[in-house]
Short mmCIF file of C-alpha atoms in Angstrom, two decimals:
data_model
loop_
_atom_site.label_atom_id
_atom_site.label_comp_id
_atom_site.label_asym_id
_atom_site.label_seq_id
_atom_site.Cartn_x
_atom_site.Cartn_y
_atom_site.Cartn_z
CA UNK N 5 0.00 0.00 0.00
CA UNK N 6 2.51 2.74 0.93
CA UNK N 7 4.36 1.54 -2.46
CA UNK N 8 1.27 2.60 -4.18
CA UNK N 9 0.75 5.66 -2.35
CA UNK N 10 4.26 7.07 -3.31
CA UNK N 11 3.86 5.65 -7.04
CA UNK N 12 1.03 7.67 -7.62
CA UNK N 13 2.58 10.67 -5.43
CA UNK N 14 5.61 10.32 -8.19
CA UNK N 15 2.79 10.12 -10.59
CA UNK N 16 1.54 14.08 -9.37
CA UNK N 17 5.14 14.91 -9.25
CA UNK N 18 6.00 14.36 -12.57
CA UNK N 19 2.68 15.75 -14.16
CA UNK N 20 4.04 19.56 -12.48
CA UNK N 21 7.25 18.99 -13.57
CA UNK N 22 6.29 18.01 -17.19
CA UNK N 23 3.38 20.09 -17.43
CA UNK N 24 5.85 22.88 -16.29
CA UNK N 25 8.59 22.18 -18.55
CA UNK N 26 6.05 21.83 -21.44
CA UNK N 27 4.19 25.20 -20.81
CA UNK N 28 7.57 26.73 -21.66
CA UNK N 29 9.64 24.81 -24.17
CA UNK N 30 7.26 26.13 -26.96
CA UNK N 31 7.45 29.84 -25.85
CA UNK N 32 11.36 30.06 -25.95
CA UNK N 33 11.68 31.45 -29.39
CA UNK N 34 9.26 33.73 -29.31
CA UNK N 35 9.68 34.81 -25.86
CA UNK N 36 13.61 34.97 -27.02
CA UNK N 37 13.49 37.13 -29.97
CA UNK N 38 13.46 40.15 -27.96
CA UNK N 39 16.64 40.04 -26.23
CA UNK N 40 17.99 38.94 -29.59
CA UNK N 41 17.74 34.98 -30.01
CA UNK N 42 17.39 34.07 -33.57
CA UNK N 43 16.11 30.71 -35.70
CA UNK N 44 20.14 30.33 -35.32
CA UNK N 45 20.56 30.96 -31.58
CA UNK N 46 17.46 29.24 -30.52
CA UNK N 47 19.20 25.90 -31.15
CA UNK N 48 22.02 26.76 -28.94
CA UNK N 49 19.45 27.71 -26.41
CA UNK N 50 17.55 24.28 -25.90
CA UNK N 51 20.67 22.36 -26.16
CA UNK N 52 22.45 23.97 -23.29
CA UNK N 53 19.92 22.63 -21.19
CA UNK N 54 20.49 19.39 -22.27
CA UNK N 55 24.61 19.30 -22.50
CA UNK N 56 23.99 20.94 -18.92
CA UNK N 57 21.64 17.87 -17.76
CA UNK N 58 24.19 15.21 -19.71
CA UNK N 59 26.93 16.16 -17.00
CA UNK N 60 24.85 16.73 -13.82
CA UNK N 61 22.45 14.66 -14.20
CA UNK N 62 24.80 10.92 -13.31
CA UNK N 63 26.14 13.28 -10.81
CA UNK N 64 22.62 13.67 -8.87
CA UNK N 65 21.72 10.00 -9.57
CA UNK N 66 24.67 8.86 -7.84
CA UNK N 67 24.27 11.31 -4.87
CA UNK N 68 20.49 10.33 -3.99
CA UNK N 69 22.20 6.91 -3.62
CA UNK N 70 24.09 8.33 -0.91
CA UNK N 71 22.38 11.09 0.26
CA UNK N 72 18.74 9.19 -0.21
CA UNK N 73 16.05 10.31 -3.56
CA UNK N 74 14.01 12.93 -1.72
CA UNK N 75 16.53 15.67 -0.95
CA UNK N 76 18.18 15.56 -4.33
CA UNK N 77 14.84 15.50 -6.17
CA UNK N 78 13.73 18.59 -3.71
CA UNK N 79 16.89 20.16 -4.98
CA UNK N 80 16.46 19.58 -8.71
CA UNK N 81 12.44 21.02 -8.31
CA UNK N 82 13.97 24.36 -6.36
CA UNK N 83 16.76 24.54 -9.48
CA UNK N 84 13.67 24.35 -12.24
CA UNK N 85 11.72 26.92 -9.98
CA UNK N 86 14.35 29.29 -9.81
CA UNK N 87 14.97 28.45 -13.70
CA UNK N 88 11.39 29.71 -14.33
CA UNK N 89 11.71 32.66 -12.55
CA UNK N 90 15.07 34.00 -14.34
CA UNK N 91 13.66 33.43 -17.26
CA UNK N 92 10.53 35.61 -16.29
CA UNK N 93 13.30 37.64 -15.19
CA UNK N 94 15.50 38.12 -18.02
CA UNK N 95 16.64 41.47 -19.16
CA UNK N 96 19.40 39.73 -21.62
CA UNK N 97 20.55 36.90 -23.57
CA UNK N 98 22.90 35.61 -21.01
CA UNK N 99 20.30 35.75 -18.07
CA UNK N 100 18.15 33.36 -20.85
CA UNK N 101 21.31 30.73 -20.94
CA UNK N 102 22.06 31.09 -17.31
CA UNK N 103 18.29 29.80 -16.98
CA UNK N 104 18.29 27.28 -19.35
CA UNK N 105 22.14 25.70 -17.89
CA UNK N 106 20.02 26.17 -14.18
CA UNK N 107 17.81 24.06 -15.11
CA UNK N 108 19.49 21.37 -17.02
CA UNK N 109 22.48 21.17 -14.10
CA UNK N 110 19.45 20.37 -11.81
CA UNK N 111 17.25 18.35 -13.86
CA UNK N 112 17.37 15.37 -12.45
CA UNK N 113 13.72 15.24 -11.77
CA UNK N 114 13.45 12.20 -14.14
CA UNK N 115 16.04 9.80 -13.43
CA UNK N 116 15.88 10.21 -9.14
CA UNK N 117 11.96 10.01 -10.08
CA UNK N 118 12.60 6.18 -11.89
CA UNK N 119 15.37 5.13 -9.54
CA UNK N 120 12.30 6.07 -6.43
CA UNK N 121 10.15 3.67 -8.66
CA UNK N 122 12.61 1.50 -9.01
CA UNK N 123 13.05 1.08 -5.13
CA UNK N 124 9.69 0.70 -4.33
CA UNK N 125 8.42 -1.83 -6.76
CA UNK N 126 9.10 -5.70 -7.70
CA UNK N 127 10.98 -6.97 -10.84
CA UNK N 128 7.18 -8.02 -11.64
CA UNK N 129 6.26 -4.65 -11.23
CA UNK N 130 8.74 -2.76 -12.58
CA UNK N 131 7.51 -2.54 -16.34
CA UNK N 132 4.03 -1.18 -15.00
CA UNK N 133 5.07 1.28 -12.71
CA UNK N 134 7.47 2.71 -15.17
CA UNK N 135 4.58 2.83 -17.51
CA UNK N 136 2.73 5.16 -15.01
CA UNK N 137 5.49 7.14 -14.44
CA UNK N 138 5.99 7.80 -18.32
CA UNK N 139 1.98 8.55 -18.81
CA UNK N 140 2.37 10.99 -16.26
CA UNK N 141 5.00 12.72 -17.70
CA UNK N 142 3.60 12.12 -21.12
CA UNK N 143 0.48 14.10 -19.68
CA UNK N 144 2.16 17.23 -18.66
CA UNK N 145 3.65 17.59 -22.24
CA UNK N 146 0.68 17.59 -23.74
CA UNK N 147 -1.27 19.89 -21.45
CA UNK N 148 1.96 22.42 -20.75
CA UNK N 149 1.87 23.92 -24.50
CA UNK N 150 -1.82 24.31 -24.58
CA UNK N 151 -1.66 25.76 -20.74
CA UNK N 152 1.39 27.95 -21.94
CA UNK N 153 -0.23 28.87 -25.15
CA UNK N 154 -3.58 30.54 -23.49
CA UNK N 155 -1.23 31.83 -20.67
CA UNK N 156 0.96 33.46 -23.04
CA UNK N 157 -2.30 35.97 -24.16
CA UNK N 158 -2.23 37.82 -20.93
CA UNK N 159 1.56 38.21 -21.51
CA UNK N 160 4.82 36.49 -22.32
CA UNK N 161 6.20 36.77 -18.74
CA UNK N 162 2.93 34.86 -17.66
CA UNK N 163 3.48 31.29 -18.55
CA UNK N 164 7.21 31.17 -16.93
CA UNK N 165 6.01 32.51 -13.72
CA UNK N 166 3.14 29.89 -13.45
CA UNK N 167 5.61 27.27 -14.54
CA UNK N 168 7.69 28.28 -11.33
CA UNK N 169 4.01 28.10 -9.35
CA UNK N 170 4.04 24.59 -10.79
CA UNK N 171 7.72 23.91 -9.23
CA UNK N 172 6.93 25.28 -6.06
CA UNK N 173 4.09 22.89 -5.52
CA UNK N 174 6.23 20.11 -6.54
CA UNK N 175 8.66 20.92 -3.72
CA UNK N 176 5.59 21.53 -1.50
CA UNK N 177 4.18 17.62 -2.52
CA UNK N 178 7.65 15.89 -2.22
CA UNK N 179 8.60 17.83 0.89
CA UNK N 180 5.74 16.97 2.58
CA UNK N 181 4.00 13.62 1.68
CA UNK N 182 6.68 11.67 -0.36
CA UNK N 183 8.55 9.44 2.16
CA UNK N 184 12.21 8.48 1.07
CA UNK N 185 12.45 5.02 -0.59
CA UNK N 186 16.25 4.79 -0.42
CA UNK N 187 16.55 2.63 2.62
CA UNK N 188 19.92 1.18 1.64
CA UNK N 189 21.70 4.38 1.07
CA UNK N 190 25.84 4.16 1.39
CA UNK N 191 26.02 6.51 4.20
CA UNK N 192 29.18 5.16 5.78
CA UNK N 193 31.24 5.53 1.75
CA UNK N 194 32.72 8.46 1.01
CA UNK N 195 31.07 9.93 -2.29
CA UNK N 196 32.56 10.10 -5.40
CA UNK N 197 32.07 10.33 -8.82
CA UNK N 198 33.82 9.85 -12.37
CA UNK N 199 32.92 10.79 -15.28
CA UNK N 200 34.25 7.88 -16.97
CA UNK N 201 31.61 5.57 -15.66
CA UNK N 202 29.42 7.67 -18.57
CA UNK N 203 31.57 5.11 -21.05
CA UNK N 204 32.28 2.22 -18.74
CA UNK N 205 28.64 1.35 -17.80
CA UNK N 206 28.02 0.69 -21.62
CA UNK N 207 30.35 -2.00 -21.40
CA UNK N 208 27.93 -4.05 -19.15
CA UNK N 209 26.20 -6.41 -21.17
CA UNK N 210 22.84 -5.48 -20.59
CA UNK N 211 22.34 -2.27 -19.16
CA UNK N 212 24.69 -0.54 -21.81
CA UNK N 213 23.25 -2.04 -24.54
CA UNK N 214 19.93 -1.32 -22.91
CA UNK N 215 21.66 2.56 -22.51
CA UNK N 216 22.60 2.51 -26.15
CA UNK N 217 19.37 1.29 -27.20
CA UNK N 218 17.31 3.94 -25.72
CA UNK N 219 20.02 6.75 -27.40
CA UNK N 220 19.11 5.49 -30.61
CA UNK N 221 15.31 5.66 -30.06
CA UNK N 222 15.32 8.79 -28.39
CA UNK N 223 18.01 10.62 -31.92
CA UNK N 224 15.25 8.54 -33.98
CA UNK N 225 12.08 10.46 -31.85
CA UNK N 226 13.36 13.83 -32.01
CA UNK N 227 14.91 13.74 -35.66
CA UNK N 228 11.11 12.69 -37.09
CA UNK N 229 9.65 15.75 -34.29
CA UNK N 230 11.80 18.00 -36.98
CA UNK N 231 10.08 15.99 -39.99
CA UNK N 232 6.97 16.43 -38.46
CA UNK N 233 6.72 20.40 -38.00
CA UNK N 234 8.90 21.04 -41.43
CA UNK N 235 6.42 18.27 -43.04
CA UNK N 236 3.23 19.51 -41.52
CA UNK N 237 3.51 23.06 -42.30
CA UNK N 238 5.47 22.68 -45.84
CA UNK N 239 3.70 20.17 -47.17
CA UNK N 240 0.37 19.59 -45.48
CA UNK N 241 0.12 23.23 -44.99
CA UNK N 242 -1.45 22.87 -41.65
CA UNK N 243 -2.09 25.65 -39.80
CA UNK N 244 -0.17 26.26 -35.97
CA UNK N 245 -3.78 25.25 -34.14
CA UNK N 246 -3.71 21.77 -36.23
CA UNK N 247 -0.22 21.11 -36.01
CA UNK N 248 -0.92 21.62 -32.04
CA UNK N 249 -3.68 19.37 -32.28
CA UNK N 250 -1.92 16.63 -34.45
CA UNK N 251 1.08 16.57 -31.99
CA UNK N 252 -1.23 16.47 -29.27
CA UNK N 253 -2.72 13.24 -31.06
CA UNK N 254 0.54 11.47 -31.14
CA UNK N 255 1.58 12.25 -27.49
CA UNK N 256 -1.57 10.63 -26.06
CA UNK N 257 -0.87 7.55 -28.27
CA UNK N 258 1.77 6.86 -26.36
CA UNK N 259 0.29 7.82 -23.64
CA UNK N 260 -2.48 4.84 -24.21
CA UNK N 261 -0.17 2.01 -24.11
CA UNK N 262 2.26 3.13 -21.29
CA UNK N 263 -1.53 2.90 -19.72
CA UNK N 264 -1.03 -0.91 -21.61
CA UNK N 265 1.31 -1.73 -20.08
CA UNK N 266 0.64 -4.42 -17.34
CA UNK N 267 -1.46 -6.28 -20.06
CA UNK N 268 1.59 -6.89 -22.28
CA UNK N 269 3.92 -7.82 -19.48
CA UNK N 270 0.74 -10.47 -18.47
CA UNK N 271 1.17 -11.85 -22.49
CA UNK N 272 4.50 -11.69 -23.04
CA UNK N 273 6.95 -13.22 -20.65
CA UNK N 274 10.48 -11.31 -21.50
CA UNK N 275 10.34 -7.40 -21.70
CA UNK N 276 13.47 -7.84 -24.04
CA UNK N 277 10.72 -9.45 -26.72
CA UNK N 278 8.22 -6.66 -25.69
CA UNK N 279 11.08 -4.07 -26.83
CA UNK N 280 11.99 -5.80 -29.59
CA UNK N 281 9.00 -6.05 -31.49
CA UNK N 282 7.42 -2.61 -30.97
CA UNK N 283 10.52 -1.28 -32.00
CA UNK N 284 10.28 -3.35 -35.30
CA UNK N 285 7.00 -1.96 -35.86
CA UNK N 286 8.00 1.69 -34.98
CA UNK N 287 10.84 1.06 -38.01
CA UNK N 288 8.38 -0.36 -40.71
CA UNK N 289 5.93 3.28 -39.82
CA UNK N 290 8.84 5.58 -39.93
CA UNK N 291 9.62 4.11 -43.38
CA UNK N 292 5.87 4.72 -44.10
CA UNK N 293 6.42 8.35 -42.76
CA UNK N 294 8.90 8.91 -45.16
CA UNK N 295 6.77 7.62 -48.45
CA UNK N 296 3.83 9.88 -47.21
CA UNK N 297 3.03 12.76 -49.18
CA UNK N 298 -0.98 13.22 -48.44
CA UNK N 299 -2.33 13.99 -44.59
CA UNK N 300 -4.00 10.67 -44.36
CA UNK N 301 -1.01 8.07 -44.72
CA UNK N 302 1.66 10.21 -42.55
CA UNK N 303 -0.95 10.64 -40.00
CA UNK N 304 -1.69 6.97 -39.29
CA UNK N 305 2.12 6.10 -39.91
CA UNK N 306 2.93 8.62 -37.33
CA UNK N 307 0.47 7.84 -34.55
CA UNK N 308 1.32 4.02 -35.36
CA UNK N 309 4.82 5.21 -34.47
CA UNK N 310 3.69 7.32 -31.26
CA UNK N 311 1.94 4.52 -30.02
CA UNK N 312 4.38 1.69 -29.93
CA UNK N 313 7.29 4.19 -29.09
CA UNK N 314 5.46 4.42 -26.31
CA UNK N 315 7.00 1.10 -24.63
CA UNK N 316 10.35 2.13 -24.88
CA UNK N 317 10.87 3.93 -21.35
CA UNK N 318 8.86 1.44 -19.70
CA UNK N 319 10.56 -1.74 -20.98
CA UNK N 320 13.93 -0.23 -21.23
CA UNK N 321 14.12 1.30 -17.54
CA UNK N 322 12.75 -1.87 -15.75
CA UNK N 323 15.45 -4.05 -17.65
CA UNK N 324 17.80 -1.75 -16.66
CA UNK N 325 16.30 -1.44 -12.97
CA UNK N 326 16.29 -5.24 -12.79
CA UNK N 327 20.24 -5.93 -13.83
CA UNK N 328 21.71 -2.62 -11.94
CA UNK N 329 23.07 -2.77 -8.71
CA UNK N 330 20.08 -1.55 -6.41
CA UNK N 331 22.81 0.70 -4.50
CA UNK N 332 23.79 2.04 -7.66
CA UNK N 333 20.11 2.67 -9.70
CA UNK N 334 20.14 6.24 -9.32
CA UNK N 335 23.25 6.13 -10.78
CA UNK N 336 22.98 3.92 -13.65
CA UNK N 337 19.41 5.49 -14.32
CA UNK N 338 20.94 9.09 -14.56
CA UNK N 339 23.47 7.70 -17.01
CA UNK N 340 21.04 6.60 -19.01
CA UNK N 341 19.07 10.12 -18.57
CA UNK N 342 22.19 11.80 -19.98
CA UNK N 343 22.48 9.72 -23.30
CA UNK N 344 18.71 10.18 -23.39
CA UNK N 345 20.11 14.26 -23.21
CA UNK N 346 22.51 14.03 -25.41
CA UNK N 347 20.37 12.02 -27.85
CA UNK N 348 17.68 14.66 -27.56
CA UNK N 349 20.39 17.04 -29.33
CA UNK N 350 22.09 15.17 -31.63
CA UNK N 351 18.70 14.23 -33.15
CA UNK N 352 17.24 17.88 -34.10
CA UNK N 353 20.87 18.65 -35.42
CA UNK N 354 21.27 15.76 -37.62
CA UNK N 355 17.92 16.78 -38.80
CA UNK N 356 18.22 19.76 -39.57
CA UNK N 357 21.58 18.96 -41.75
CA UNK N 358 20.26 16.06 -44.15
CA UNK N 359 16.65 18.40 -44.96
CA UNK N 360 19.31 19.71 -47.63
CA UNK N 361 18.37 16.49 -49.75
CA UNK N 362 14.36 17.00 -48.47
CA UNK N 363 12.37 16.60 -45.91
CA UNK N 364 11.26 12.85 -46.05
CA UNK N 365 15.11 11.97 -45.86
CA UNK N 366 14.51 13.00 -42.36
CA UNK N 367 12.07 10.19 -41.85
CA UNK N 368 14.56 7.74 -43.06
CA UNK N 369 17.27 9.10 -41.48
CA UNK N 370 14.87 8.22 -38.21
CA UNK N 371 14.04 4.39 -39.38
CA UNK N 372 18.22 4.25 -39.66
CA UNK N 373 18.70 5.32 -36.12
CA UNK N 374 15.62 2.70 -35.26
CA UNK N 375 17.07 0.06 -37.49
CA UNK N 376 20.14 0.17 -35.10
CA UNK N 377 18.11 0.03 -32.40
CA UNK N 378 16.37 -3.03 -33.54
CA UNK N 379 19.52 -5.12 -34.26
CA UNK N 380 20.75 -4.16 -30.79
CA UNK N 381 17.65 -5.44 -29.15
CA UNK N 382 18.57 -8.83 -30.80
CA UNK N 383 21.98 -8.81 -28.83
CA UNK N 384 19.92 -7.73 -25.80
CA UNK N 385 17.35 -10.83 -26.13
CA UNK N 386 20.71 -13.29 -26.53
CA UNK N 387 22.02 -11.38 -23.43
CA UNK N 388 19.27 -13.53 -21.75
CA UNK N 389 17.70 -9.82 -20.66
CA UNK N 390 14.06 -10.67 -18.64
#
């Protein structure tokens, strides 16, 4: 019961902190443009949040082993608060970066959020309570651009300072009905940290293919996200309200079968086979993205896609979960947060340099990044992974 209780606590947790980040994301370059970020700069601007989370992010995992998951997740909700309110705050360019690096140095909300799953739930469990923890965050995206969108009427400063509201009562949850699931924490160990574990950990048969696995899928997700605005508004010629309403589509497909979740672990006996064919089908409807050229074909290939994408965090956290260390999840999980960081930026950037040849080659520069993927879940099946 009190597992439950701080699952769905987690749950409310990462619905603010989504929803927050979400209500913002989509207001940076216009919010931007006025101190002077451009369709140039504005790249540089969302990926120093992310190089920023790729380094602290292990950092805090490996410190709410030692220092237990509720102080260092209070910590990383004050950091995005603050975040918020510099942003509202900004008077320059550099006061925007100092935000964004605030926030990404601590953001890590997500991974100390999975390893607190991790602790409090079963290898039977794990798939399912991962899958709640991914609807919830899956929720906030799609309800932070809309929130931020009729926010950002009253004025542009609006939306950030709610998002900081939205922090605040995150700390004010965590701090005062989340109980700390860390029971085994390595008090007595003096703490330390090396950045070379980022490249020894995907030696380890199964979590670091598992690591690399999730990299791939998560260049292939936000690679097609380019395809899909440069697609939808230069060849569909949809307007911003029915792109908003498209995307919104494909988030709560995946939404639907994180909620799925517990069925398929029921029918299928190895999460490795799970992850393995749902990324196979994911591959054949990116290919099918990139053939599209009317409204009706991309959109079914595409919420095909966003539906059975939807496994990947699930599956892929609980097999890492279940073959890590359980003194060392929060560790191992923020590793894998900062290749999911990393792979966040790479994506958009490769993106945006093949669209020279056109804009399906994005799609099947996607279903490459998933066809590695795929083979690698092969190894990962052979690695005996449950």
């Amino acid at each position: 019961m009190k597992a439950n209780k701080s699952l769905w606590i987690l749950a409310v947790i990462c619905v603010i902190n989504s929803m927050g980040f979400g209500i913002v994301v989509p207001l940076l370059y216009s919010y931007g443009k006025k101190f002077g970020v451009t369709e140039h700069t504005i790249g540089l601007l969302t990926a120093a949040f992310s190089i920023a989370q790729f380094f602290a992010t292990p950092v805090l995992g490996a410190l709410s082993d030692k220092w237990g998951r509720k102080p260092v997740l209070v910590i990383s909700l004050i950091g995005t608060c603050i975040s918020f309110i510099l942003f509202a705050q900004a008077r320059s360019i550099i006061m925007l970066f100092a935000a964004r690096i605030l926030d990404g140095l601590t953001g890590g909300n997500i991974s100390v959020a999975q390893a607190m799953v991790s602790d409090i739930s079963s290898p039977k469990d794990r798939a399912k309570n991962f899958g709640i923890l991914s609807s919830a965050f899956g929720f906030g995206f799609v309800a932070g651009p809309a929130i931020g969108g009729l926010l950002s009427k009253i004025g542009l400063q609006v939306p950030f300072y709610f998002a900081a509201v939205i922090a605040l009562a995150g700390i004010l949850i965590t701090m005062l009905f989340l109980k700390e699931t860390n029971t085994e924490r390595k008090d007595k160990q003096e703490y330390q940290f090396n950045y070379a574990w980022l490249i020894t950990v995907l030696k380890q048969p199964i979590v670091g293919v598992s690591i690399f696995i999730g990299f791939m899928l998560t260049m292939a997700q936000f690679s097609m996200i380019i395809g899909f605005q440069t697609f939808s508004v230069d060849q569909l010629k949809l307007s911003p309200t029915q792109i908003g309403l498209f995307y919104a589509g494909f988030a709560i497909t995946g939404i639907v079968m994180q909620l799925l979740v517990p069925l398929l672990t029921k029918a299928f006996s190895s999460k490795a086979i799970i992850l393995l064919i749902s990324t196979l089908i994911c591959l054949g409807a990116m290919i099918l993205s990139g053939f599209a050229t009317g409204f009706i074909l991309f959109a079914v290939a595409v919420c095909v896609y966003g539906l059975f994408n939807g496994l990947r965090n699930p599956m892929l956290n609980a097999i890492i979960a279940d073959n890590s260390d359980s003194k060392e999840q929060g560790k191992v999980l923020g590793i894998n947060q900062s290749y999911t960081s990393i792979g966040q930026t790479l994506g958009p950037v490769t993106a945006g340099l093949i669209t020279v040849i056109s804009v399906h080659s994005i799609f099947f520069l996607a279903s490459f990044y998933i066809l590695i993927a795929f083979l690698l879940c092969f190894k990962l099946k052979s690695q005996n992974a449950s």
